[in-house]
Coordinates of C-alpha atoms and ligand atoms in Angstrom, one line a residue:
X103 CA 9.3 24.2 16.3
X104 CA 12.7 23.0 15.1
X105 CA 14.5 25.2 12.8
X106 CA 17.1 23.4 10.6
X107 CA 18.7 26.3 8.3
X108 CA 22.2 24.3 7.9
X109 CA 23.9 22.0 5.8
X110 CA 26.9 19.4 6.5
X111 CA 29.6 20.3 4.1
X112 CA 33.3 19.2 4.6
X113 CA 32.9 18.3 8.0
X114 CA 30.8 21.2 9.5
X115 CA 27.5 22.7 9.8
X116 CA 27.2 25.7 7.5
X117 CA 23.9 28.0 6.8
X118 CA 22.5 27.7 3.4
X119 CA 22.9 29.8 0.6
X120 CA 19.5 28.6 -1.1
X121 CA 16.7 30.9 1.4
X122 CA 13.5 29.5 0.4
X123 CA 12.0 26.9 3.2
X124 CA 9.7 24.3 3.1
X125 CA 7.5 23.4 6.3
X126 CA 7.6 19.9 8.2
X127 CA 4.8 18.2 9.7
X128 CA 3.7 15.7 12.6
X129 CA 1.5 13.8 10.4
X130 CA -0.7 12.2 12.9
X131 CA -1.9 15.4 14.4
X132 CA -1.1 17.6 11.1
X133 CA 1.2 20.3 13.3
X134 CA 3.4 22.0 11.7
X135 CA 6.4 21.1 13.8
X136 CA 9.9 22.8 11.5
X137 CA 10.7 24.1 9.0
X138 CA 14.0 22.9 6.7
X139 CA 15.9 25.5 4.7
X140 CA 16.1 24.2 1.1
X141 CA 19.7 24.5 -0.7
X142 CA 20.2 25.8 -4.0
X143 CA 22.7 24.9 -7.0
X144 CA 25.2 26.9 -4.7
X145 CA 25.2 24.6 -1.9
X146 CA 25.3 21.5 -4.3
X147 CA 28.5 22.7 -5.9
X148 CA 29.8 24.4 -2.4
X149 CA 29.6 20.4 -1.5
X150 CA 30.7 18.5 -4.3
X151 CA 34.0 20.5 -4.1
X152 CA 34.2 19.7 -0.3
X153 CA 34.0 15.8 -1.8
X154 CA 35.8 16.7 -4.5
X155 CA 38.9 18.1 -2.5
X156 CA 38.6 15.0 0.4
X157 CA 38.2 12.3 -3.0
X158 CA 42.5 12.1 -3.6
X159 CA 43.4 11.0 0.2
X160 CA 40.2 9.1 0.9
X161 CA 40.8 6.9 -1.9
X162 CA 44.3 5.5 -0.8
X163 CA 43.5 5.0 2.3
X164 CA 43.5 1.1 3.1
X165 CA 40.3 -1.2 3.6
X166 CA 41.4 -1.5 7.7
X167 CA 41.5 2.3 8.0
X168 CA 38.2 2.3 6.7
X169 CA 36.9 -0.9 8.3
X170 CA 37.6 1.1 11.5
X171 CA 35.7 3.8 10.1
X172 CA 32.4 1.9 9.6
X173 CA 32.8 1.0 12.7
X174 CA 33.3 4.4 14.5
X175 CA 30.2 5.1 12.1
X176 CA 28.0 2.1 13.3
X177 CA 28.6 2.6 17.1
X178 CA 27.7 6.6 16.6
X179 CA 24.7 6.2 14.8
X180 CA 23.6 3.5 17.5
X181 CA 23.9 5.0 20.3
X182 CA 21.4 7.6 18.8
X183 CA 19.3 4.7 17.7
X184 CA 16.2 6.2 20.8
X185 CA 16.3 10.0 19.4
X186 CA 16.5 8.5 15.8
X187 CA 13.5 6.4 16.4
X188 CA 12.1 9.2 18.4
X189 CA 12.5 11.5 15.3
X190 CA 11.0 9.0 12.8
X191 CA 8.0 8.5 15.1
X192 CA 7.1 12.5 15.0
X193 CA 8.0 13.3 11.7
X194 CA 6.7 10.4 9.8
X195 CA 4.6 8.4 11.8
X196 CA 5.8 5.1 10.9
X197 CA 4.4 1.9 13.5
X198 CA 7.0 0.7 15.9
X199 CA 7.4 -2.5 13.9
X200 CA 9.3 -0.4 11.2
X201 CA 11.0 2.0 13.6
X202 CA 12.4 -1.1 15.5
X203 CA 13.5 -2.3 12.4
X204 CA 15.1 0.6 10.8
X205 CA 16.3 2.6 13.8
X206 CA 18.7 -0.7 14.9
X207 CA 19.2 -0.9 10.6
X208 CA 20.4 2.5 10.5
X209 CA 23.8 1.6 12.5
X210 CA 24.0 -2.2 11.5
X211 CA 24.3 -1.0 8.2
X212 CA 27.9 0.1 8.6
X213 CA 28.9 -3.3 10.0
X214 CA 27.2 -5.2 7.3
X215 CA 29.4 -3.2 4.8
X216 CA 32.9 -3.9 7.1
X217 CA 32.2 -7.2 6.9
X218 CA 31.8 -6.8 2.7
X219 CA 35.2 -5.0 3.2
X220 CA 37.3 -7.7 5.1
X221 CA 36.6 -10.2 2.4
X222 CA 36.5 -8.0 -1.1
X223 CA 39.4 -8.9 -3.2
X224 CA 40.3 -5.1 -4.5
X225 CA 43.0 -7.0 -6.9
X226 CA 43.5 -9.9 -8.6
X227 CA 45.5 -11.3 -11.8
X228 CA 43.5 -12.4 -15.1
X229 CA 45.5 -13.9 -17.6
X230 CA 48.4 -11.3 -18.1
X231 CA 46.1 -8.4 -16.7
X232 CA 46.6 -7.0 -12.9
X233 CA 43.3 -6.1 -12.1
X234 CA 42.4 -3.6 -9.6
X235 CA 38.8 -2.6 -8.6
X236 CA 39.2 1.6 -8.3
X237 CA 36.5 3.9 -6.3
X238 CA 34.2 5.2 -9.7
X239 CA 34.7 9.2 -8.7
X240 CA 32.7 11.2 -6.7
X241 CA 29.6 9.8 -5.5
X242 CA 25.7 11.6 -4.9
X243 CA 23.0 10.0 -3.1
X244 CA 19.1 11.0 -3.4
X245 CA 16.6 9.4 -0.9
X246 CA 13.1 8.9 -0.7
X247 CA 11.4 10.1 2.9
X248 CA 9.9 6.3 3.5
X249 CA 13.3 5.3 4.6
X250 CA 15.4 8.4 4.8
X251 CA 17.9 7.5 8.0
X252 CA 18.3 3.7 6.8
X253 CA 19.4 4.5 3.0
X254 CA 21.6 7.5 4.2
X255 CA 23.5 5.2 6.1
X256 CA 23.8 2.5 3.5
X257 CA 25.3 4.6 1.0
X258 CA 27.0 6.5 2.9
X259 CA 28.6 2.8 4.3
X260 CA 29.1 1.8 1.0
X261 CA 30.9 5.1 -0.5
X262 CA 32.9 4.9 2.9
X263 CA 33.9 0.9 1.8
X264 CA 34.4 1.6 -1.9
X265 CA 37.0 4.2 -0.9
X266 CA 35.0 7.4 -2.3
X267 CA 33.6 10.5 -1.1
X268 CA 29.7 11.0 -1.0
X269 CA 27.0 14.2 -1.5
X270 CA 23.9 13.2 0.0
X271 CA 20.3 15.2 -0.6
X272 CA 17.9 13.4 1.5
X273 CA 14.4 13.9 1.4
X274 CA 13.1 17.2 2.2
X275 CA 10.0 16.0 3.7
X276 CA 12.6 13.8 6.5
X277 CA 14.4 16.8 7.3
X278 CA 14.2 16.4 11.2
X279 CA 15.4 12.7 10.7
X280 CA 18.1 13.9 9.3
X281 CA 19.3 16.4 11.3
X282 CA 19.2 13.9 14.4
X283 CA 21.1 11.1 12.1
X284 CA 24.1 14.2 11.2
X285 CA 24.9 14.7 15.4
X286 CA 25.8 11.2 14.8
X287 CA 27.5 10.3 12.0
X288 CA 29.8 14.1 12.8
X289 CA 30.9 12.3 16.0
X290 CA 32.0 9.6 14.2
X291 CA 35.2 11.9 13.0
X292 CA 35.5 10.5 9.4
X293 CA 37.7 13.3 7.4
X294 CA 36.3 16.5 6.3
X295 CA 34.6 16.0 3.2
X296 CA 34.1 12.6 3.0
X297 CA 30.4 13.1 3.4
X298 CA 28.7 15.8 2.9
X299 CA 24.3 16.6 2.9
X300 CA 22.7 19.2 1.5
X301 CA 18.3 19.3 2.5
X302 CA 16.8 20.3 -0.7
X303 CA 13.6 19.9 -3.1
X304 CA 14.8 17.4 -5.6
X305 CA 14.0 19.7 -8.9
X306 CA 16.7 22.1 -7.1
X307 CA 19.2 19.9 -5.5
X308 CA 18.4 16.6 -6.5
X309 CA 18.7 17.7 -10.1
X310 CA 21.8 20.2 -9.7
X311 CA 23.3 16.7 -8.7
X312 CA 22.0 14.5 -11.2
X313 CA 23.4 16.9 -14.1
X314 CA 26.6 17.8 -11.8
X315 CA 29.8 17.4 -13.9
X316 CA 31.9 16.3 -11.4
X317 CA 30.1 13.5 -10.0
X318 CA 30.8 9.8 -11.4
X319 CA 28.4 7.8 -9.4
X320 CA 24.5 8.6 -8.3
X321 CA 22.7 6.0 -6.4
X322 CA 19.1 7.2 -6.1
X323 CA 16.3 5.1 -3.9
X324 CA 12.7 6.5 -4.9
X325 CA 10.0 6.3 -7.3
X326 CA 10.2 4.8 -11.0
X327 CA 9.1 8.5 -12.5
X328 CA 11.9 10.7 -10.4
X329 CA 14.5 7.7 -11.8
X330 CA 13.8 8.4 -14.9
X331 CA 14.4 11.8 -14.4
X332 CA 17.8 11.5 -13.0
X333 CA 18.7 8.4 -15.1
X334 CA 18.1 11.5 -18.3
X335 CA 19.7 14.0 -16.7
X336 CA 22.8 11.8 -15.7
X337 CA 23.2 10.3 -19.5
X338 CA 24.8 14.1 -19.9
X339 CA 28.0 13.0 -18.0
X340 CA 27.6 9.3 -18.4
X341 CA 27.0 8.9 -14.8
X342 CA 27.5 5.2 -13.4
X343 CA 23.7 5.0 -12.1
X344 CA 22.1 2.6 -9.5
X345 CA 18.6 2.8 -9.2
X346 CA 16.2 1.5 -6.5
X347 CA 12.6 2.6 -7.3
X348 CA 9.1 1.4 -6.7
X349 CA 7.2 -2.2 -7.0
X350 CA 3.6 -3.7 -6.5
X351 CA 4.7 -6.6 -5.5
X352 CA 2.9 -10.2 -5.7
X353 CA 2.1 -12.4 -2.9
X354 CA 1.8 -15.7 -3.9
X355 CA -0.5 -18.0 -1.7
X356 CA -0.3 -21.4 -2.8
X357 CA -3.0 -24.0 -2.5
X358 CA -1.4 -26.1 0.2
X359 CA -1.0 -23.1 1.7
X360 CA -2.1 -23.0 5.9
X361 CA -4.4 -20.1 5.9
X362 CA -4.6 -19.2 9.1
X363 CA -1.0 -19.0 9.3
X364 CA -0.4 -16.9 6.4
X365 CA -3.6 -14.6 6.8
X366 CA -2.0 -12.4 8.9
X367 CA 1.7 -12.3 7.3
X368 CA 0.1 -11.5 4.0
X369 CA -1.1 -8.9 5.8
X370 CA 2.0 -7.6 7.0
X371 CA 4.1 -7.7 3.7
X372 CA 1.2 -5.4 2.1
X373 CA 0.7 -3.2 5.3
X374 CA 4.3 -3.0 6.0
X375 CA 5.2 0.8 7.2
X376 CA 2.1 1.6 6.6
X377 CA 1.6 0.7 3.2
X378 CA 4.7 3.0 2.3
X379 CA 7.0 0.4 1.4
X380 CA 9.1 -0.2 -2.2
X381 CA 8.6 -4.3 -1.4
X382 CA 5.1 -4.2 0.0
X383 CA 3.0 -7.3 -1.1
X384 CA 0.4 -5.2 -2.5
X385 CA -1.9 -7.9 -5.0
X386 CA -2.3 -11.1 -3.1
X387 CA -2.6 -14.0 -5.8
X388 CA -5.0 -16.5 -4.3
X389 CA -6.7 -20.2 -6.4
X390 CA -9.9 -19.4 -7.4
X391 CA -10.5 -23.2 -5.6
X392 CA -10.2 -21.5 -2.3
X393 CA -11.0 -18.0 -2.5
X394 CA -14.1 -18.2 -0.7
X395 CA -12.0 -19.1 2.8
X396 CA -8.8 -17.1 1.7
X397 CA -11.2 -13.9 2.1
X398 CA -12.7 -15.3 4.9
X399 CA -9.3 -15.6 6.6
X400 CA -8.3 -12.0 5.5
X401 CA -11.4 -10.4 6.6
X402 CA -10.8 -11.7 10.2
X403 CA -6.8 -11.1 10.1
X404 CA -7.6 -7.6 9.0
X405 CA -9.9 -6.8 11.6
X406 CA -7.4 -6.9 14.1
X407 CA -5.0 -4.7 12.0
X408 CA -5.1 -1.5 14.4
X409 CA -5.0 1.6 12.5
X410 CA -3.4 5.3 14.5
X411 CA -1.5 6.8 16.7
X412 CA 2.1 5.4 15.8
X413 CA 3.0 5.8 19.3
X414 CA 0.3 3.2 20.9
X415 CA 2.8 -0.2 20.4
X416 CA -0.3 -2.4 19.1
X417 CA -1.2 -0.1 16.2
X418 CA 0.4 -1.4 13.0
X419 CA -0.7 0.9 10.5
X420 CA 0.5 5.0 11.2
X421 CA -0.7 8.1 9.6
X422 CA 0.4 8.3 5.3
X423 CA 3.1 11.1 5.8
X424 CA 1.4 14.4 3.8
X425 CA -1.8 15.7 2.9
X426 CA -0.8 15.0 -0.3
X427 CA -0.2 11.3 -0.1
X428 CA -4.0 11.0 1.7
X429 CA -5.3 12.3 -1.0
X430 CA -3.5 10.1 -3.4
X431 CA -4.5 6.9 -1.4
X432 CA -8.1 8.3 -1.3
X433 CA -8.2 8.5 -5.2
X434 CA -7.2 4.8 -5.5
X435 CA -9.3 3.8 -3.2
X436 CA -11.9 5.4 -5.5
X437 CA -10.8 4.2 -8.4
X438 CA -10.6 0.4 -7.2
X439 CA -14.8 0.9 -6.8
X440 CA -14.8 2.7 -10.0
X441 CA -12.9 0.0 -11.7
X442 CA -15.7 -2.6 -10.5
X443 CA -13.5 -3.8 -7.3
X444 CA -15.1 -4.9 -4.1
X445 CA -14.5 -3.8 -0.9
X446 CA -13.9 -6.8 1.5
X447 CA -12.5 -4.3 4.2
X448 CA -11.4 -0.8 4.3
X449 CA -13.3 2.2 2.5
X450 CA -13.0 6.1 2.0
X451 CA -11.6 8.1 4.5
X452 CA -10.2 8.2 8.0
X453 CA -10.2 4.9 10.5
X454 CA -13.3 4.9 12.8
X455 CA -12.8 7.7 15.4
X456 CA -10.3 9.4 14.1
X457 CA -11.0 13.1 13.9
X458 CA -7.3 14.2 12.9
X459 CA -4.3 13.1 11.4
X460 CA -3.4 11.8 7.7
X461 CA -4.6 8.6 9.0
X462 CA -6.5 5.9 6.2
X463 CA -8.3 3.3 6.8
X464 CA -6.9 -0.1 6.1
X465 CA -8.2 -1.4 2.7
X466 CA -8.4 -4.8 0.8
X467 CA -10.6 -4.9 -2.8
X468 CA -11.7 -8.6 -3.7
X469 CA -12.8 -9.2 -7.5
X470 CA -9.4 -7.1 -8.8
X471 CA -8.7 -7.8 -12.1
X472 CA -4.7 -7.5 -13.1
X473 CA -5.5 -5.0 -15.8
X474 CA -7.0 -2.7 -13.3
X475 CA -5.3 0.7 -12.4
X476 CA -5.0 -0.7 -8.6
X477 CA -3.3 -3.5 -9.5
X478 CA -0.8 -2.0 -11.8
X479 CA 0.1 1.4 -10.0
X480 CA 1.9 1.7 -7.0
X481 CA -0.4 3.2 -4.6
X482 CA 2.0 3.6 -1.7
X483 CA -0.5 3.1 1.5
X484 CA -2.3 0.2 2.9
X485 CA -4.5 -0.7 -0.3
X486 CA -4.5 -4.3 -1.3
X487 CA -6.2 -6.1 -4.0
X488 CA -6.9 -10.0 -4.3
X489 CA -6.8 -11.5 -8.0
X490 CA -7.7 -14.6 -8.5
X491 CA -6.1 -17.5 -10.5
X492 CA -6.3 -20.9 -11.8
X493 CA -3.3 -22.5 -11.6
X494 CA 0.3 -22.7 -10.9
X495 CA 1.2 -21.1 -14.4
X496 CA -1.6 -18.8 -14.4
X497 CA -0.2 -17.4 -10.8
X498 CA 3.1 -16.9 -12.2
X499 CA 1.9 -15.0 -15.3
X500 CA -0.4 -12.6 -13.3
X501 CA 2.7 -12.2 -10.5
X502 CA 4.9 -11.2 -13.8
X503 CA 2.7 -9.0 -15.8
X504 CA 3.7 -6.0 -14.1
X505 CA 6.2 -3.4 -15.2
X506 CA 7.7 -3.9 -11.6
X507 CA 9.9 -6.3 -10.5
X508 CA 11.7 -5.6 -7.2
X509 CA 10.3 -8.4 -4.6
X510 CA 7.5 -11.5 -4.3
X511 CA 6.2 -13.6 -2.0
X512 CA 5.1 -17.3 -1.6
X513 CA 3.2 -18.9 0.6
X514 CA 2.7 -22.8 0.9
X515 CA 3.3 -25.7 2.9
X516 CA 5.3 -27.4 0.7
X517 CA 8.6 -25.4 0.5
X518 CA 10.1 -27.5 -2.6
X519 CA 7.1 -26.4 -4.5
X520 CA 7.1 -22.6 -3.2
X521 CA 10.5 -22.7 -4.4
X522 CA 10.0 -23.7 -7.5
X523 CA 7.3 -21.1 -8.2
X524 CA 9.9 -18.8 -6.6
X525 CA 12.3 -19.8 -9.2
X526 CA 9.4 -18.7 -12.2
X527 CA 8.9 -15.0 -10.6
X528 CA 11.2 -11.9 -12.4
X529 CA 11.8 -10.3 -9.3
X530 CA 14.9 -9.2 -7.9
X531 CA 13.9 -10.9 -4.3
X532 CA 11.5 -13.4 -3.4
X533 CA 10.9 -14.2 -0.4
X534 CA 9.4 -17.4 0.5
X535 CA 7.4 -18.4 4.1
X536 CA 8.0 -14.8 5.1
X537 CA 11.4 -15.7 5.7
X538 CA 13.6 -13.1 7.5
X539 CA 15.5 -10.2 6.0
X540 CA 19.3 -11.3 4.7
X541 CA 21.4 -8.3 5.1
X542 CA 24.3 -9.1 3.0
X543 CA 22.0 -10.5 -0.2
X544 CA 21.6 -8.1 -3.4
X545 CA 18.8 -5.8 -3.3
X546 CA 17.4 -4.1 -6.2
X547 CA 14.4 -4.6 -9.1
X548 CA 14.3 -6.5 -12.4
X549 CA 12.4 -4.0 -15.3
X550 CA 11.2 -0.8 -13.8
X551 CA 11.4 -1.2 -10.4
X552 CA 15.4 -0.2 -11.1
X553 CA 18.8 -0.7 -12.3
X554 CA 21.8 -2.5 -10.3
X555 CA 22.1 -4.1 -6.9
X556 CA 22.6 -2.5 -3.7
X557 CA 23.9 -4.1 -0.2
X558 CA 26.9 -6.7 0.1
X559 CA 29.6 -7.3 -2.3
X560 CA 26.9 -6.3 -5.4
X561 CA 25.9 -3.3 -3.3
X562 CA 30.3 -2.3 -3.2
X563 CA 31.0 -3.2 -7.1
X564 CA 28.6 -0.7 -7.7
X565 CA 30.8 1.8 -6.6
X566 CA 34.2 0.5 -8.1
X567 CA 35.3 0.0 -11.5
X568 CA 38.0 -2.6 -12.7
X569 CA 41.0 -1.0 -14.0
X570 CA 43.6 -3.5 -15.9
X571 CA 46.9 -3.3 -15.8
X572 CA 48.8 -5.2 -18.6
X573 CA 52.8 -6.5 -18.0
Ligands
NAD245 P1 10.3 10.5 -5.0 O1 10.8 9.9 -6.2 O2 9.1 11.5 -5.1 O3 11.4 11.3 -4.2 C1 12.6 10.7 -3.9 C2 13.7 11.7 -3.8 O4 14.0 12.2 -5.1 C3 13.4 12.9 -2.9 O5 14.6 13.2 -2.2 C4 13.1 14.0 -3.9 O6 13.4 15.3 -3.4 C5 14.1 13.6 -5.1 N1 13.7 14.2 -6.4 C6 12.4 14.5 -6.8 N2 12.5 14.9 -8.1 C7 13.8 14.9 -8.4 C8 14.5 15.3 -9.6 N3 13.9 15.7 -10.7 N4 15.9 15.1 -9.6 C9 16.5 14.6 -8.6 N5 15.9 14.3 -7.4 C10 14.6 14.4 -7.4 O7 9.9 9.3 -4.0 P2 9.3 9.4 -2.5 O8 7.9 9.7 -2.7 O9 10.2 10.2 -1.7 O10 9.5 7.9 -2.1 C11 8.6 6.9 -2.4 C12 9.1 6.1 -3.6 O11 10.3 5.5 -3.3 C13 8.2 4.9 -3.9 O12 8.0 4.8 -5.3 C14 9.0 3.7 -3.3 O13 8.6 2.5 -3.9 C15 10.4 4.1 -3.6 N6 11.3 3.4 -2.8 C16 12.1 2.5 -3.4 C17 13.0 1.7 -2.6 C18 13.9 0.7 -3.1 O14 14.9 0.3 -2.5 N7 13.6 0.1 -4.3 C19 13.1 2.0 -1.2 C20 12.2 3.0 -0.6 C21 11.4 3.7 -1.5

């Protein structure tokens, strides 16, 4: 059982004031392997004072000295990348594509954001105006627990470049993660204060920071509802907010598309992590001309999708990471038969032979209509529903009635045409031939899927503000 009863604030690792605890779990086998001391508004304020008191001398000190930081960050936080990936694979069960992924994200992050740094122009003249691009105050972070270590790093990267000090309430569900992740970045030896993290539930800690007077900035990554919440209770103090929240992403397939080749990738944008991915490809558009093979070439990619134990290198799809979030996946999975869907592969309840674990089985409806509950909600798990359409325009009106807009995906042979549908979709990325991640691009969602852009010079700016001086 790992006990983690501290927080990081100004540099060290002090107990908590706020008692209460809440229980963490190795979802595949449903043992209760911690528990994580939850902080109260007393810890919140205990570290935004810490940032508070580090804020004047962090934000003079130059881009190199801070370059050299991300750095000292980046080579930290990799050389924990095995007990990181270790942590990830216990406490949340995600496949080993992902934790490859995001344990060597979690310290390329910081080197991502020095190279930002090198280039960014702080100051520059504009008519008879000096303009210089200031740290916006004192910045809070919230995080979701499907990508806890990566996003603590990115915003703790970009506070770090934008020359401002940082409170960080990760998710309490991630708090082993976490606690593996803070051995690093302490070794790094930024100043006291510069970063601080207090575990929490968010309607304690998450919202003590949302409302907190003192901070200017709060970049949140989680779902459309919680946004809302903070984006209300940050209006008080007219916060500068960035937020990254859900999708139900479309995948385009177009007719020229090669099926067999894109079978199986349209598998793995809507099974990615699980299911438990923000930019999951989770209604696959297909013509009505050739939907008879496209669900012929799903049902045979999906039957070699291998659903369990995270820890077997061949399975792709993990455990969902509560009790709570099976039974939320069950109920859609419901609903889509309810709602008239077909099942083409997939069903109620665990994978075959399965006895244990939060494990669910991987699903595709055929028949889904984009008016149906499945196809609008985010369902977060590996639930996928195939709509069908006519043409060209009709693909790109069912891809952009959604209230989401944070990625896409096309598929076709002919990449002058996939780009020009890619052109038509409101998303804030579109990805096109499953074409690999860009590190230094914006990130972030059109309508509800957010506000603002986070990563590369988009990601920084949304931590500065121009200031104008006038000769
Ligand atoms: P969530 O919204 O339930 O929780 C996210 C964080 O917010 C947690 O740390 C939680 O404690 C905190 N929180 C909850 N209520 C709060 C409140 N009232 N005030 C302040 N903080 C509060 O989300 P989740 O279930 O942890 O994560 C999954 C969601 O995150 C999905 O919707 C997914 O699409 C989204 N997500 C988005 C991105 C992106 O970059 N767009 C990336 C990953 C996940």
């Amino acid at each position: 059982m790992k006990i983690i009863d501290t927080h990081y604030i100004d540099g060290r690792f002090i107990a908590s004031h706020g008692t209460d605890e809440a229980p963490l779990f190795n979802p595949a086998t449903e043992e209760q392997i911690g528990t994580v001391r939850l902080g109260d508004g007393e810890d919140v304020n205990r570290a935004v004072a810490a940032a508070r008191r580090a804020f004047p001398d962090f934000s003079r000190t130059t881009p190199t000295e801070r370059i050299a930081m991300l750095e000292r960050l980046s080579a930290s936080v990799s050389a924990r990348g095995d007990a990181l990936a270790e942590a990830m694979r216990e406490e949340y069960g995600a496949p080993a594509s992902f934790i490859d992924f995001a344990a060597h994200r979690a310290g390329s992050v910081f080197l991502d954001m020095a190279k930002t740094l090198a280039d960014y122009p702080f100051r520059r003249t504009i008519g008879r105006a000096e303009v210089e691009m200031r740290p916006s105050g004192i910045a809070a972070a919230i995080m979701p627990w499907n990508s806890n270590a990566g996003f603590i790093c990115a915003k703790i990267a970009t506070a770090v470049a934008a020359g401002t000090t940082i409170v960080i309430k990760p998710s309490e569900m991630s708090a082993i993660q976490t606690q593996v992740l803070l051995g690093a970045l302490h070794e790094a030896g930024l100043p006291d204060g510069v970063f601080n993290i207090v575990n929490g539930l968010g309607a304690v800690a998450g919202a003590a920071l949302s409302a907190h007077r003192d901070i200017a900035k709060m970049s949140f990554t989680g779902s459309t509802a919680t946004g809302r919440a903070i984006l209300t209770a940050a209006a008080g103090t007219m916060k500068r907010v960035t937020l990254e929240l859900g999708g139900k992403s479309p995948s385009i397939v177009l007719p020229d598309a090669d099926l067999a080749l894109v079978a199986p990738q349209l598998l793995m944008a809507g099974f990615a992590n699980s299911g438990q991915a923000c930019v999951a490809g989770t209604r696959i558009l297909a013509p009505e001309s050739r939907m008879a093979e496209v669900l012929d070439h799903l049902a045979a990619a999906v039957a070699t999708v291998k659903a369990g134990d995270p820890r077997d290198r061949a399975v792709q799809i993990g455990p969902m990471v509560s009790a709570r979030q099976w039974e939320r996946v069950q109920s859609y999975i419901r609903l889509g038969q309810e709602e008239g869907a077909t099942l083409l592969a997939g069903g109620e309840g665990r994978p075959e032979g399965v006895e244990r674990g939060w494990f669910v089985r991987p699903t595709i409806f055929t028949g889904v209509r984009n008016d149906m509950r499945i196809a609008r909600e985010e369902i977060f798990g590996p639930v996928l529903s195939v709509i069908a359409y006519r043409d060209e325009d009709h693909a790109v009106e069912i891809a952009n009635d959604t209230d989401y807009g944070l990625q896409a995906y096309v598929f076709g042979a002919d990449v002058e045409r996939a780009r020009t549908v890619a052109n038509r979709i409101e998303a804030g990325r579109v990805v096109i031939n499953g074409a690999p991640h860009e590190p230094l691009a914006p990130f972030g969602g059109f309508k509800q899927s957010g506000i603002g852009r986070e990563f590369g010079v988009f990601g920084l700016e949304a931590f500065l503000e121009p200031r104008s001086v006038l000769l």
